[in-house]
Short mmCIF file of C-alpha atoms in Angstrom, two decimals:
data_model
loop_
_atom_site.label_atom_id
_atom_site.label_comp_id
_atom_site.label_asym_id
_atom_site.label_seq_id
_atom_site.Cartn_x
_atom_site.Cartn_y
_atom_site.Cartn_z
CA MET A 580 29.54 14.12 -9.34
CA SER A 581 31.94 16.52 -11.04
CA SER A 582 29.29 17.75 -13.22
CA GLN A 583 27.41 18.81 -10.38
CA LYS A 584 30.29 20.39 -8.45
CA TYR A 585 29.55 23.49 -9.93
CA ALA A 586 25.98 23.32 -10.62
CA SER A 587 24.93 26.56 -8.65
CA LEU A 588 27.65 28.71 -10.73
CA ARG A 589 26.64 27.19 -13.87
CA TYR A 590 22.90 27.88 -13.58
CA THR A 591 23.59 31.43 -12.24
CA ALA A 592 26.28 32.24 -15.23
CA LEU A 593 23.68 30.70 -17.61
CA ARG A 594 20.79 32.87 -16.29
CA PHE A 595 22.71 36.06 -16.28
CA GLY A 596 23.87 35.25 -19.91
CA LEU A 597 20.15 34.92 -20.68
CA LEU A 598 19.39 38.20 -18.90
CA ILE A 599 21.99 39.67 -21.00
CA GLY A 600 20.82 38.31 -24.30
CA CYS A 601 17.36 39.23 -23.72
CA PHE A 602 18.69 42.72 -23.03
CA ALA A 603 20.21 42.74 -26.28
CA VAL A 604 17.21 41.70 -27.82
CA VAL A 605 15.15 44.51 -26.33
CA TYR A 606 17.89 46.95 -26.85
CA VAL A 607 17.87 46.55 -30.57
CA LEU A 608 13.90 46.35 -30.98
CA CYS A 609 13.94 49.61 -29.05
CA TYR A 610 16.16 51.49 -31.27
CA ALA A 611 14.84 50.10 -34.40
CA HIS A 612 11.16 51.45 -33.15
CA VAL A 613 9.69 48.05 -32.93
CA ILE A 614 8.71 48.59 -29.37
CA PRO A 615 8.42 51.82 -27.89
CA LEU A 616 11.43 53.38 -26.11
CA GLY A 617 10.85 54.83 -22.43
CA VAL A 618 9.53 58.22 -21.53
CA GLY A 619 12.25 60.68 -20.87
CA SER A 620 15.25 59.23 -19.24
CA SER A 621 13.48 56.00 -18.28
CA ASN A 622 14.71 54.46 -21.58
CA LEU A 623 17.39 52.15 -19.56
CA MET A 624 14.95 51.29 -16.82
CA TRP A 625 12.44 50.47 -19.12
CA MET A 626 14.77 47.92 -21.17
CA VAL A 627 16.11 46.15 -18.06
CA LEU A 628 12.77 45.93 -16.50
CA LEU A 629 11.59 44.21 -20.09
CA SER A 630 14.63 42.16 -20.16
CA LEU A 631 13.80 40.62 -16.63
CA VAL A 632 10.28 39.91 -17.52
CA LEU A 633 11.57 37.98 -20.91
CA SER A 634 14.33 36.11 -19.20
CA ALA A 635 12.31 34.90 -16.29
CA PRO A 636 9.91 32.40 -18.11
CA LEU A 637 12.59 31.64 -20.70
CA SER A 638 14.88 30.72 -18.00
CA TRP A 639 11.93 28.63 -16.62
CA VAL A 640 11.83 26.64 -19.69
CA LEU A 641 15.29 26.62 -21.01
CA LEU A 642 17.42 26.17 -17.68
CA ARG A 643 15.45 23.03 -16.28
CA LYS A 644 18.14 20.68 -16.57
CA GLN A 645 20.87 23.22 -14.91
CA ARG A 646 18.07 24.11 -12.17
CA ASP A 647 17.44 20.35 -11.23
CA ALA A 648 21.15 19.56 -11.04
CA MET A 649 21.57 22.69 -8.64
CA SER A 650 18.76 21.32 -6.62
CA VAL A 651 20.29 18.02 -6.15
CA GLN A 652 23.43 19.93 -5.25
CA ILE A 653 21.61 21.91 -2.55
CA VAL A 654 19.83 18.96 -1.30
CA GLU A 655 23.25 16.95 -0.85
CA ARG A 656 24.77 20.04 0.98
CA VAL A 657 21.92 20.27 3.50
CA ASP A 658 21.98 16.51 4.02
CA ARG A 659 25.62 16.86 4.87
CA ALA A 660 25.11 19.83 7.18
CA LYS A 661 22.25 17.93 8.97
CA ALA A 662 24.40 14.84 9.49
CA ALA A 663 27.27 16.90 10.85
CA ILE A 664 24.97 18.36 13.28
CA ASN A 665 23.64 15.22 14.47
CA ALA A 666 27.18 14.25 14.75
CA ASN A 667 27.84 16.91 16.95
CA ALA A 668 24.58 16.70 19.08
CA GLY A 669 25.51 12.99 19.72
CA GLN A 670 28.90 13.68 20.79
CA GLU A 671 27.62 16.37 23.17
CA ASP A 672 25.27 14.09 24.81
CA GLY A 673 27.87 11.46 25.29
CA VAL A 674 29.64 13.95 27.70
#
């Protein structure tokens, strides 16, 4: 259970780390002239967008376990919230 306690935080941190890693690779490839630089002053925006496009499918494949753990954590929270709402509704009906 404790491994799932911070599942959302862990997934978000890993996703952000993957984005930063992709940005570093894109940055190196741009300045090594392997891939084209942006037009005019759009170079930074081009690198960020390309990093986002690259990191999305990578995170889908590489972070599957963390995403599943996060989904279990969210389902547990929703179930607890539903139980609390039902308990409160039952108390109100009894009054």
